[in-house]
PDB file of C-alpha atoms and ligand atoms in Angstrom:
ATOM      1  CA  UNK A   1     140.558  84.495  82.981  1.00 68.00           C
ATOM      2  CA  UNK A   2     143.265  83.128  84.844  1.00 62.00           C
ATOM      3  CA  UNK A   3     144.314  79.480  85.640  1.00 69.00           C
ATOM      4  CA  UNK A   4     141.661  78.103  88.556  1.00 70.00           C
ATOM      5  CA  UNK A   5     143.201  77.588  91.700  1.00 68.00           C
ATOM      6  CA  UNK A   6     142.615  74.033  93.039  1.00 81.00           C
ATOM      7  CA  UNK A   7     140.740  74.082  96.444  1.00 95.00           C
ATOM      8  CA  UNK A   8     136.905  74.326  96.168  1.00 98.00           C
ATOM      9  CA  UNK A   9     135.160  77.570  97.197  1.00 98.00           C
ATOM     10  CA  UNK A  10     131.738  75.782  97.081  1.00 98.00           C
ATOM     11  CA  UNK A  11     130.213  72.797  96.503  1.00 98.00           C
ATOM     12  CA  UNK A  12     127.134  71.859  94.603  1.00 98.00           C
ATOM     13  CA  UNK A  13     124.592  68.962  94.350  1.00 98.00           C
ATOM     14  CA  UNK A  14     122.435  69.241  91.442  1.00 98.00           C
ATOM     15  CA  UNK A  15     120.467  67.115  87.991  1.00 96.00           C
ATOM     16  CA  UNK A  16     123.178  68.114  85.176  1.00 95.00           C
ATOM     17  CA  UNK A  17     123.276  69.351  82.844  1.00 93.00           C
ATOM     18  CA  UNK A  18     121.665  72.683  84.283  1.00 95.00           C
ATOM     19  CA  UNK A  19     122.070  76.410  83.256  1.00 96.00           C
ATOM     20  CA  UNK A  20     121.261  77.622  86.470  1.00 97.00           C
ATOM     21  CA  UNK A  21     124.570  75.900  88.295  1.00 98.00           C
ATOM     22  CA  UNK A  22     126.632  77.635  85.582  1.00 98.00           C
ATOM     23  CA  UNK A  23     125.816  80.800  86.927  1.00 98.00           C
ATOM     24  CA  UNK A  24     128.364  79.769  89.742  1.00 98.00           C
ATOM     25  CA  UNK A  25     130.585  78.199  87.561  1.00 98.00           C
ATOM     26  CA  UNK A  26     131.240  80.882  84.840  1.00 98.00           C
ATOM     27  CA  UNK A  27     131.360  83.464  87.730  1.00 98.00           C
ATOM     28  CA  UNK A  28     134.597  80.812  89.237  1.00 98.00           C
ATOM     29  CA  UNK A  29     136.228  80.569  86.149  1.00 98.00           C
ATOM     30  CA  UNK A  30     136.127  84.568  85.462  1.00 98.00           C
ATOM     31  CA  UNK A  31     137.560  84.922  88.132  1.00 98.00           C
ATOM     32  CA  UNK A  32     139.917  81.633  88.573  1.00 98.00           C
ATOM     33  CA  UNK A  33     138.461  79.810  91.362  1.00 98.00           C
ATOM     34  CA  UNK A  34     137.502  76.445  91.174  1.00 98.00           C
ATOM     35  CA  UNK A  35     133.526  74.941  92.078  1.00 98.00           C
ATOM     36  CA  UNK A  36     133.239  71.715  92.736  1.00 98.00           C
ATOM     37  CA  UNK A  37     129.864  69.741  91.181  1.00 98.00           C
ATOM     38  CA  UNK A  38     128.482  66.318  91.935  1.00 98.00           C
ATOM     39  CA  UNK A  39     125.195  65.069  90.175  1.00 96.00           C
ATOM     40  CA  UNK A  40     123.244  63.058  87.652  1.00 95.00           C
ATOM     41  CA  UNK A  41     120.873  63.675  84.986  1.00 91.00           C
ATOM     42  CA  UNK A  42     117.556  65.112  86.480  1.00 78.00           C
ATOM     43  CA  UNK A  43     115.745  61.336  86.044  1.00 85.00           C
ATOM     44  CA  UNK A  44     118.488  59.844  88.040  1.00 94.00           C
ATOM     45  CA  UNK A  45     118.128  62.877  90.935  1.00 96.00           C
ATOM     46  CA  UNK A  46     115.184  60.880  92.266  1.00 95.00           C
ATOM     47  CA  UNK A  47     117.842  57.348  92.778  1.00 97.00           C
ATOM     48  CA  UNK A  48     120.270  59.091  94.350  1.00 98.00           C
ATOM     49  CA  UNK A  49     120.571  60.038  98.271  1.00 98.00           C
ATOM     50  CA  UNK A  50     121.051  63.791  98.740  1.00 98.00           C
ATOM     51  CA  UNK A  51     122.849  65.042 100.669  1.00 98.00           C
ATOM     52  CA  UNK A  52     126.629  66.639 101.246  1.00 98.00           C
ATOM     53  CA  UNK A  53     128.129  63.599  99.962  1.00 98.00           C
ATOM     54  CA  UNK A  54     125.342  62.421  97.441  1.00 98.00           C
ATOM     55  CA  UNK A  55     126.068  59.098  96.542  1.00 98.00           C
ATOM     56  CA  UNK A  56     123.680  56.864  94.618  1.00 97.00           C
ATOM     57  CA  UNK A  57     121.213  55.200  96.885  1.00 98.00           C
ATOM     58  CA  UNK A  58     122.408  51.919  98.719  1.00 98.00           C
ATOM     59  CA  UNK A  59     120.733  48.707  99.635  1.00 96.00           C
ATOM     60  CA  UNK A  60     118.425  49.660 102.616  1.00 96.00           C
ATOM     61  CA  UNK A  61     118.297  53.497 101.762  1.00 97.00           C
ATOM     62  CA  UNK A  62     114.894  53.423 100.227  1.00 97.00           C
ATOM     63  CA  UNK A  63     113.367  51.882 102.988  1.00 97.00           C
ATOM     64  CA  UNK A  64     115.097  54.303 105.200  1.00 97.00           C
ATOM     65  CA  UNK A  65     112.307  56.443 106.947  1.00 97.00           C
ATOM     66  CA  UNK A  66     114.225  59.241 107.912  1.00 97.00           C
ATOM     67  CA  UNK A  67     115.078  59.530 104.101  1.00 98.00           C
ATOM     68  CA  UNK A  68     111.881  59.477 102.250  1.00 98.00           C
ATOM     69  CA  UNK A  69     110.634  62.938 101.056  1.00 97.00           C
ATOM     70  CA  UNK A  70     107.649  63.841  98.683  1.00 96.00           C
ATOM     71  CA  UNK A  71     109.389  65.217  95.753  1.00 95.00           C
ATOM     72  CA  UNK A  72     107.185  68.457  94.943  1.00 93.00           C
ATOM     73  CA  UNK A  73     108.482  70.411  92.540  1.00 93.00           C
ATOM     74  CA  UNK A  74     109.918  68.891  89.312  1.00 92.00           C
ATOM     75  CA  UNK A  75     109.516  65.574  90.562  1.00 92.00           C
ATOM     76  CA  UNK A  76     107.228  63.483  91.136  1.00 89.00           C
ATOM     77  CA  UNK A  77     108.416  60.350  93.544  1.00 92.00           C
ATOM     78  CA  UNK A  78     109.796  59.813  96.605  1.00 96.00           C
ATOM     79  CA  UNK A  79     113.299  61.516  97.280  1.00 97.00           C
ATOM     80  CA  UNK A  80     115.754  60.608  99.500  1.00 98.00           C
ATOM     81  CA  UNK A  81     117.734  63.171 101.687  1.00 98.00           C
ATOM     82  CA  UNK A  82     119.810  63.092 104.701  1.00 98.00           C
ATOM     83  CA  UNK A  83     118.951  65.179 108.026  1.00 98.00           C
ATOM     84  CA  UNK A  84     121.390  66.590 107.389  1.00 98.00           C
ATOM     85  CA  UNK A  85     120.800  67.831 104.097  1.00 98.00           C
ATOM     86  CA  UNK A  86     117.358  69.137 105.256  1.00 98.00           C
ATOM     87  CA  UNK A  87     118.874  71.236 107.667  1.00 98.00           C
ATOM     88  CA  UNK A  88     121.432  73.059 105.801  1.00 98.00           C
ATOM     89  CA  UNK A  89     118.432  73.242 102.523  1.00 98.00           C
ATOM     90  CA  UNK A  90     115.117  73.650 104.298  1.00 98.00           C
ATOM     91  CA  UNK A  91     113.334  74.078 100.885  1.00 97.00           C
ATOM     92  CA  UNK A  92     115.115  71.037 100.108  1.00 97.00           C
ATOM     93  CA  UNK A  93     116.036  71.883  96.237  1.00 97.00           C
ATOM     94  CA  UNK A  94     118.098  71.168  94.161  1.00 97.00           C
ATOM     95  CA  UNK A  95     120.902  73.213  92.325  1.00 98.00           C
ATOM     96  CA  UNK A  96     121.875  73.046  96.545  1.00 98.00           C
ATOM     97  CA  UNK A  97     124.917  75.029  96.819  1.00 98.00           C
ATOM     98  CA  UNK A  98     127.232  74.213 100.394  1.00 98.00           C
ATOM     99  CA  UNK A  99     129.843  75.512 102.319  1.00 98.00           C
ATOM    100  CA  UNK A 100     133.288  73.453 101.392  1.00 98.00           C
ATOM    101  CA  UNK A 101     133.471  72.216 105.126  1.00 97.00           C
ATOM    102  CA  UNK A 102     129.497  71.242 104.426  1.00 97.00           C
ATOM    103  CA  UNK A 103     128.104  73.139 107.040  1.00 96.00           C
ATOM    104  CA  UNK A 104     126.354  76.177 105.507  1.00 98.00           C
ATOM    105  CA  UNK A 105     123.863  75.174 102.811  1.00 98.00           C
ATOM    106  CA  UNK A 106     123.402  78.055 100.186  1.00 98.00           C
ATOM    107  CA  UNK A 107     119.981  77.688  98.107  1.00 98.00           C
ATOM    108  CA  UNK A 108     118.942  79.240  94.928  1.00 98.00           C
ATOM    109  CA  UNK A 109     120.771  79.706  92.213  1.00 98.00           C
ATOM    110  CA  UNK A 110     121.405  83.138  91.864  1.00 98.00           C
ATOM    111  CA  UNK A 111     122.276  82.969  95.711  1.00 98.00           C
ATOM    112  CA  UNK A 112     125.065  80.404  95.045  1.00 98.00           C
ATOM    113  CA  UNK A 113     126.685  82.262  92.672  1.00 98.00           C
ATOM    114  CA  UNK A 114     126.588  85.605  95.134  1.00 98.00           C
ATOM    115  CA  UNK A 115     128.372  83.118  97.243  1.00 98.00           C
ATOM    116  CA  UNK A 116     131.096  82.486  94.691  1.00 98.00           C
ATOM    117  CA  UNK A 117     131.279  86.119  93.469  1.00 98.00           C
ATOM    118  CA  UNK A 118     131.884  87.325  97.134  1.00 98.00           C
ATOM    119  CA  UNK A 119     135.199  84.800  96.921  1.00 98.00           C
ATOM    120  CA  UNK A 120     136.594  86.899  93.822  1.00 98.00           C
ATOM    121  CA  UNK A 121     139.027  89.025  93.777  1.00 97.00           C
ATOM    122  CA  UNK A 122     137.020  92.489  94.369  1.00 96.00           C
ATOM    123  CA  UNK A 123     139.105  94.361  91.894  1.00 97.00           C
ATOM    124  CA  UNK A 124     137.430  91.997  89.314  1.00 98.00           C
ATOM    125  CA  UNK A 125     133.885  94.101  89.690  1.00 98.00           C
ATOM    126  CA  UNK A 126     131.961  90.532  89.171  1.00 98.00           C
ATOM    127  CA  UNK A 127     129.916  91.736  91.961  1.00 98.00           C
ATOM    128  CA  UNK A 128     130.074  95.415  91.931  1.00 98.00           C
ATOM    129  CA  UNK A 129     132.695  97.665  93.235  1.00 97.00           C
ATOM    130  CA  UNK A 130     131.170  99.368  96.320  1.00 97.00           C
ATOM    131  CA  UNK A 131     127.816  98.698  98.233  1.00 98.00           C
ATOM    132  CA  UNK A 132     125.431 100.844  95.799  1.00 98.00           C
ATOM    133  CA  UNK A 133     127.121  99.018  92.519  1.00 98.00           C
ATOM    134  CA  UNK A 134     126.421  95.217  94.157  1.00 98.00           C
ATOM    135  CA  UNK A 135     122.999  96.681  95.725  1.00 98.00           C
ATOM    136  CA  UNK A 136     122.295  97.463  91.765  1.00 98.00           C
ATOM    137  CA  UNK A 137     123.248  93.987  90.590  1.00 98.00           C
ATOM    138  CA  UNK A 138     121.519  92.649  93.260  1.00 98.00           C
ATOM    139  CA  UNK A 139     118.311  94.335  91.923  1.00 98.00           C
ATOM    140  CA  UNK A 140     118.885  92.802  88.433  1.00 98.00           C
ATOM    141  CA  UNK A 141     119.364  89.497  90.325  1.00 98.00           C
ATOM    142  CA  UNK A 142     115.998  89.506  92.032  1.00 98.00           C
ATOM    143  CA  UNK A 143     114.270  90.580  89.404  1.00 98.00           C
ATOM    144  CA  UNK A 144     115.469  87.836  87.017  1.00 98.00           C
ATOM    145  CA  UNK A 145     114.324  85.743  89.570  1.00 98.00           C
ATOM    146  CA  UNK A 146     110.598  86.832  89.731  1.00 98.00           C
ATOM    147  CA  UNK A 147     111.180  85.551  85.747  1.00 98.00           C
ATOM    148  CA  UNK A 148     112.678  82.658  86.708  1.00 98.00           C
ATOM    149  CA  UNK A 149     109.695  81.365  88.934  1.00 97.00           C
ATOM    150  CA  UNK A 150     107.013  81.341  86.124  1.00 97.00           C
ATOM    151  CA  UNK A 151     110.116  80.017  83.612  1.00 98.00           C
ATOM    152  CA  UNK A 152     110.488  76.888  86.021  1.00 97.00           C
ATOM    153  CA  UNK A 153     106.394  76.489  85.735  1.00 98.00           C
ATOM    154  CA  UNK A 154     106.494  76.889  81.948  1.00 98.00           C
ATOM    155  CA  UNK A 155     109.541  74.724  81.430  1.00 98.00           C
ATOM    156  CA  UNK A 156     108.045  72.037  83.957  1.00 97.00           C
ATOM    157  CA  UNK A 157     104.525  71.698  82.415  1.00 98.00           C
ATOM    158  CA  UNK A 158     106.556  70.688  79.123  1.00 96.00           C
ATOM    159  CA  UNK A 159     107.584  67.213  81.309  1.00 93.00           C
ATOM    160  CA  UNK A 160     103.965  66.452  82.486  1.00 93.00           C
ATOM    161  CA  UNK A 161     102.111  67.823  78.901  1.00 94.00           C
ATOM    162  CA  UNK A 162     100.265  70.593  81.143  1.00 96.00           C
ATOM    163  CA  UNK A 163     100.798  73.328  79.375  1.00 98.00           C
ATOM    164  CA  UNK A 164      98.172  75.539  79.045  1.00 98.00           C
ATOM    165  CA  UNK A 165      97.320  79.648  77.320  1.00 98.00           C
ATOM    166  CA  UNK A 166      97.381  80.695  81.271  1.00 98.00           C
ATOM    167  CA  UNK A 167     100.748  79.722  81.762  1.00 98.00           C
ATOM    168  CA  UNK A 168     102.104  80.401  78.104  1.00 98.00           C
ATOM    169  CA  UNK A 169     100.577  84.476  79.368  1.00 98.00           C
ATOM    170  CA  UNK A 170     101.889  84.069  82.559  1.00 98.00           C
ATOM    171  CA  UNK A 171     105.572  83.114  80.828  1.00 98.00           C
ATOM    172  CA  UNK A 172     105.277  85.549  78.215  1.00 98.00           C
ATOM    173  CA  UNK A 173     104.447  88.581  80.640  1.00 98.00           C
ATOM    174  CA  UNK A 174     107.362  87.292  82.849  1.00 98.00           C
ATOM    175  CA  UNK A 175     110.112  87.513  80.143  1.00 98.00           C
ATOM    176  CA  UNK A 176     108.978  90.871  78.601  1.00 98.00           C
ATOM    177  CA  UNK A 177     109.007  92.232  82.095  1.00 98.00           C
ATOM    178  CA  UNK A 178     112.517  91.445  82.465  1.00 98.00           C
ATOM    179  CA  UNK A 179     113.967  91.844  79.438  1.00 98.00           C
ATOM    180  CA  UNK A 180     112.303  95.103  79.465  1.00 98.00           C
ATOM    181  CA  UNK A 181     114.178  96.639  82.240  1.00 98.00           C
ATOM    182  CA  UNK A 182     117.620  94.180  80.581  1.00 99.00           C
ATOM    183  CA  UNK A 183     116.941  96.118  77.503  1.00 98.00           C
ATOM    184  CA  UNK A 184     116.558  99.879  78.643  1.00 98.00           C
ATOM    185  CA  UNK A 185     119.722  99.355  80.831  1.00 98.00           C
ATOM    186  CA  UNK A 186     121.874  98.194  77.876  1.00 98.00           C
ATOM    187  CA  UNK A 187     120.742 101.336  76.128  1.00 98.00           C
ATOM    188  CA  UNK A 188     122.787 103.349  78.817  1.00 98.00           C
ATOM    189  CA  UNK A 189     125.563 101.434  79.525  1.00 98.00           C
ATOM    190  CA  UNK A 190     127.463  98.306  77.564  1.00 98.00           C
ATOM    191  CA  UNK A 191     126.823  95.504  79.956  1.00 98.00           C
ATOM    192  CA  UNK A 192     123.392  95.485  82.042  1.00 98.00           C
ATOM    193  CA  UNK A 193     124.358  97.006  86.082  1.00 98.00           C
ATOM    194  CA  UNK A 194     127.242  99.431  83.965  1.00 98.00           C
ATOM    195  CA  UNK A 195     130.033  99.164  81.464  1.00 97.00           C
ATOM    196  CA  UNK A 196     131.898  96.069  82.905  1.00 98.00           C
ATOM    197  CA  UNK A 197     131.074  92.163  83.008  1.00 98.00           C
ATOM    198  CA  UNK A 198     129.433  91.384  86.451  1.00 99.00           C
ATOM    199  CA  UNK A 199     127.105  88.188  87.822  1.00 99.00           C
ATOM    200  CA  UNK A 200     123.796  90.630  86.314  1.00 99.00           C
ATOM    201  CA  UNK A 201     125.297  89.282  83.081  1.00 98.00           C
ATOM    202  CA  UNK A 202     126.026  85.962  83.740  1.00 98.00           C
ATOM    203  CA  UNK A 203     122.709  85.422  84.903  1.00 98.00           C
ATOM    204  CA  UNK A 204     121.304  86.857  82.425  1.00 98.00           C
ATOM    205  CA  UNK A 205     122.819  84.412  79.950  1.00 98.00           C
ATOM    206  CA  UNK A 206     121.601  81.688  82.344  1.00 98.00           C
ATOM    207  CA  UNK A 207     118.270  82.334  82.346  1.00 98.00           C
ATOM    208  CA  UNK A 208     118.059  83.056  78.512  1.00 98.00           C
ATOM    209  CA  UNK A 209     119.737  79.779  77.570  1.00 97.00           C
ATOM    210  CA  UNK A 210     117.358  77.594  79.626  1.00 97.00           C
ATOM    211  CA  UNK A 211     114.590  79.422  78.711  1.00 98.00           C
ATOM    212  CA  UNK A 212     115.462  79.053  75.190  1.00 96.00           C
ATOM    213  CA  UNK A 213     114.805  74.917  75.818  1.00 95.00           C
ATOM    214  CA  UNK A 214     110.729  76.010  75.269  1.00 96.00           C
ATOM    215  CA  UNK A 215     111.223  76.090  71.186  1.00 93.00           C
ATOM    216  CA  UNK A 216     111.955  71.661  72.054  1.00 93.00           C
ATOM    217  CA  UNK A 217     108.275  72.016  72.832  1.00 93.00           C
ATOM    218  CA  UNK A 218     107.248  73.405  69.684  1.00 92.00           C
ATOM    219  CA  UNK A 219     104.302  70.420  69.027  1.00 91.00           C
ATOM    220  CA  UNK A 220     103.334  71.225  72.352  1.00 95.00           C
ATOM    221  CA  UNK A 221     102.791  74.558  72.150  1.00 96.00           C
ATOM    222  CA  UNK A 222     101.403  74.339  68.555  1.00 93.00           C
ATOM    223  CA  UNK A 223      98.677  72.486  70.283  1.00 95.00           C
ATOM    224  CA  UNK A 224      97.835  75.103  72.410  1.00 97.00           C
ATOM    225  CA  UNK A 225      97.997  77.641  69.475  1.00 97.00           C
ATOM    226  CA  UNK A 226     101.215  79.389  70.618  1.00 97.00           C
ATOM    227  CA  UNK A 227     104.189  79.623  69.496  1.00 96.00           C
ATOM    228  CA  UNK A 228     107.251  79.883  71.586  1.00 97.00           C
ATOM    229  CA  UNK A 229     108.163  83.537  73.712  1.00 98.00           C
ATOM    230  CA  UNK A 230     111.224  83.940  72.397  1.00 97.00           C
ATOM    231  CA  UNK A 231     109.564  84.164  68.980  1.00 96.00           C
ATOM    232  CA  UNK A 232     111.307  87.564  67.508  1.00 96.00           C
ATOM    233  CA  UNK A 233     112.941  88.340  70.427  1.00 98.00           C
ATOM    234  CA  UNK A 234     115.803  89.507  68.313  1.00 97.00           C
ATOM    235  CA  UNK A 235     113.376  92.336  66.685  1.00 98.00           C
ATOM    236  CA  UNK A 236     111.856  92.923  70.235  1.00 98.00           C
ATOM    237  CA  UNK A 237     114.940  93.013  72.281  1.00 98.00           C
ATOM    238  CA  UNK A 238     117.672  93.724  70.165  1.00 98.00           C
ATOM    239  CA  UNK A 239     120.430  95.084  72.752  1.00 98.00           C
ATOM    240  CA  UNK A 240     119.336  92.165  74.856  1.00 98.00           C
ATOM    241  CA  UNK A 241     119.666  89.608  71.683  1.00 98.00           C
ATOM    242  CA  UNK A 242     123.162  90.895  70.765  1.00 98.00           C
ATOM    243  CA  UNK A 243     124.133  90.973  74.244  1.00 98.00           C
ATOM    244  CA  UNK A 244     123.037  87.344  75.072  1.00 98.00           C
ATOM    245  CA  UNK A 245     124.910  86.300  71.772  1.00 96.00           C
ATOM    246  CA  UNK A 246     128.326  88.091  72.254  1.00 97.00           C
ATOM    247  CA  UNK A 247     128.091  86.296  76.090  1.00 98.00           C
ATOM    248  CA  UNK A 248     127.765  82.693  74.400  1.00 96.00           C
ATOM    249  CA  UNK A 249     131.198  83.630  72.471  1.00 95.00           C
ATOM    250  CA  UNK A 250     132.725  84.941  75.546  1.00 97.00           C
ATOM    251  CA  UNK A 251     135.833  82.085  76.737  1.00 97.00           C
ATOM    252  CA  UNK A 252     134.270  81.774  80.348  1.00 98.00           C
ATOM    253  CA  UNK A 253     130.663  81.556  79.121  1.00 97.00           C
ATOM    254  CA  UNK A 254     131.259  79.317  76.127  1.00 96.00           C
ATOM    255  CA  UNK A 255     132.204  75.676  77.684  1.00 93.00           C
ATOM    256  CA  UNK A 256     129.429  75.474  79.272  1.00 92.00           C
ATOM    257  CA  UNK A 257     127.012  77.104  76.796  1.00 92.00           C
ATOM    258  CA  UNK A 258     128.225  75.438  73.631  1.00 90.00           C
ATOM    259  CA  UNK A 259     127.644  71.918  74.257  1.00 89.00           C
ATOM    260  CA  UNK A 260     123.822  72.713  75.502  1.00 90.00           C
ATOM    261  CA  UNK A 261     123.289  74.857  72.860  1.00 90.00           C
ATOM    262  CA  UNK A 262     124.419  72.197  70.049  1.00 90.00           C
ATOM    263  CA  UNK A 263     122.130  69.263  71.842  1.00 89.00           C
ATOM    264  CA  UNK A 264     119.535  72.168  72.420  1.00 89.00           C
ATOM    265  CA  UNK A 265     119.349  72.350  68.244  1.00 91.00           C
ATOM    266  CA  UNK A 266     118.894  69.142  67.708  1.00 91.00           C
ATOM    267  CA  UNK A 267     116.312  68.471  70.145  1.00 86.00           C
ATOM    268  CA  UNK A 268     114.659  71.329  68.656  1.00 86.00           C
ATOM    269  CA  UNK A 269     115.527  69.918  65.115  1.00 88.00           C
ATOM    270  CA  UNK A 270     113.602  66.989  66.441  1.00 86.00           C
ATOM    271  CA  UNK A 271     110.422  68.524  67.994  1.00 81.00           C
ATOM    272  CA  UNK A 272     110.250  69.908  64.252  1.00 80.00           C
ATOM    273  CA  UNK A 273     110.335  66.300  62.832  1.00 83.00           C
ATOM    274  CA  UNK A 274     107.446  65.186  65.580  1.00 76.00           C
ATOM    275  CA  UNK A 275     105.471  68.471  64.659  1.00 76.00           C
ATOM    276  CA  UNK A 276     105.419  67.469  60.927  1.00 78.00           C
ATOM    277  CA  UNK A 277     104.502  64.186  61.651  1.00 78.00           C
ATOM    278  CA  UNK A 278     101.370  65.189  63.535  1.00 70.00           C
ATOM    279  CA  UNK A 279     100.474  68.306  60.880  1.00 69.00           C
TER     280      UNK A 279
HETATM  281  N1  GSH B   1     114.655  78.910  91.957  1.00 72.66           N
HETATM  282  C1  GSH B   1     115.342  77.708  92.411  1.00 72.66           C
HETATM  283  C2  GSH B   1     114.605  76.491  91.904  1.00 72.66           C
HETATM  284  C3  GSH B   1     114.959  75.236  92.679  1.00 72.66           C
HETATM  285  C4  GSH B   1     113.910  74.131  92.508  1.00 72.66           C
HETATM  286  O1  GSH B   1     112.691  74.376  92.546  1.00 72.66           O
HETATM  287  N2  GSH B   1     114.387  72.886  92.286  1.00 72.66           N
HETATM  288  C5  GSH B   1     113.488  71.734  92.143  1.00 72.66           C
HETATM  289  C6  GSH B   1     113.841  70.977  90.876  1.00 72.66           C
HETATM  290  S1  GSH B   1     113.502  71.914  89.423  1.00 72.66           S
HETATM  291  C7  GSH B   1     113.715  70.762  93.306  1.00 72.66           C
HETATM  292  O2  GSH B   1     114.813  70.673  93.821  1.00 72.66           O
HETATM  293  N3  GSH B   1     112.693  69.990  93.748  1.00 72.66           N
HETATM  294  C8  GSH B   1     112.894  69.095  94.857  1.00 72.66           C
HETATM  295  C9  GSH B   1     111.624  68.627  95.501  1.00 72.66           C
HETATM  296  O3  GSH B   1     110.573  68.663  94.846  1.00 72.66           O
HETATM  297  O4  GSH B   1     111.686  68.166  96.653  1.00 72.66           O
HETATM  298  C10 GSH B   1     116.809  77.785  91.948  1.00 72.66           C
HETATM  299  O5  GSH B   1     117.121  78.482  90.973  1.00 72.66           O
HETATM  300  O6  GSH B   1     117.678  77.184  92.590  1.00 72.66           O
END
């Protein structure tokens, strides 16, 4: 890792903390570059004005016309965006991922950190070293994000209490799926698009570390009669376990996964509390 150089590459608005923004942020520090983040918790999204300057919202804002949005997915009220921030993000999420000079708007995660990863140094590798190398990570990428559609819907019915055996199957198929293919590639080569570190890793360790926030549903699920997906996994998926754990050690993985992964056992220590209480 080397020292990050101080002009922005990329900018992103986002609710914080989020796994899915450190995908572009572990891929910057591998490689020395610097991201630059603005946000709130994911509550305090829905208060704030989005846009390429997000700002908190002003007196006057919410009864701005040309601001008001149905929130759809992950939230429920009223959001506020700018024209202009509907232009560059016509899906209108959140992590939103822009150009420095604000003009290009980069959505989906995995997408912003391509956009970071094609600002490193190419003798790095993060993103492959010739087209049929990054056409391979970019495989990896797309299928993690298939996963990642029905680990939003999983993770999200936690919030509302919706969760139900159809989308507990629907989660469950989605993660063997990938980790599947994650695990047969790791038994040919030590990192999963070949033997170096790329952005197929890093998300990777994304996506397993969010994913991981199910087990603070435990009650929930118990209700259900399930228990969480990554139940075993370690058994199930051992190259993929071992590989996930030596990335959370790793120096430009581990500032941002430590800290989640501490409050991520005690809200998990807590969901065991609530569980007992209710048994
Ligand atoms: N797959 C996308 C998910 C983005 C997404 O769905 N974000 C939701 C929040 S979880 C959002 O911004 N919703 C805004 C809205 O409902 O208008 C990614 O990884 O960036």
């Amino acid at each position: 890792m080397s020292e990050p150089a101080a002009e922005p590459v990329l900018r992103i608005f986002s609710y914080l903390p989020n796994p899915r923004i450190w995908k572009s942020l572990i891929t910057a520090r591998l490689a020395g570059l610097t991201v630059d983040v603005v946000g709130a918790g994911g509550g305090e999204l829905g208060n704030w004005l989005w846009d390429f300057d997000p700002r908190p919202l002003a007196d006057g804002d919410r009864e701005n016309p040309d601001y008001q949005v149905q929130g759809r997915t992950g939230f429920k009220s009223t959001l506020y965006k700018t024209r202009a921030f509907r232009s560059a993000h016509p899906y209108g999420t959140v992590p939103a991922g822009f150009s420095p000079d604000g003009t290009t708007g980069v959505f989906e995660s995995n997408s912003i950190m391509r956009a970071v990863a094609r600002q490193t140094d190419s003798a790095l590798g993060l993103y492959g070293t010739d087209v049929w190398s990054a056409s391979r990570i970019d495989s990896f990428l797309d299928v993690a994000l298939v996963f990642a559609r029905d680990s939003q819907v999983y993770l999200l019915s936690f919030g509302d209490r919706s969760v139900s055996g159809e989308i507990h199957d629907r989660a469950l198929a989605g993660f063997d799926t990938w980790l599947g293919g994650v695990e047969s590639a790791l038994g040919e080569s030590s990192h999963i698009a070949g033997d170096a570190l790329t952005i197929a890793d890093v998300c990777f360790a994304c996506e397993v570390t969010l994913f991981s926030r199910e087990r603070a549903a435990l009650w929930q699920l118990d209700q259900i009669g399930r228990r969480p997906v990554m139940t075993d996994w370690e058994t199930r998926f051992p190259k993929s376990a071992a590989h996930y754990a030596a990335l959370c050690g790793h120096e430009a993985f581990a500032p941002d996964m430590h800290a989640y992964l501490d409050k991520l056992s005690q809200d998990i220590a807590s969901a065991n509390e609530r569980m007992k209480e209710h048994s």
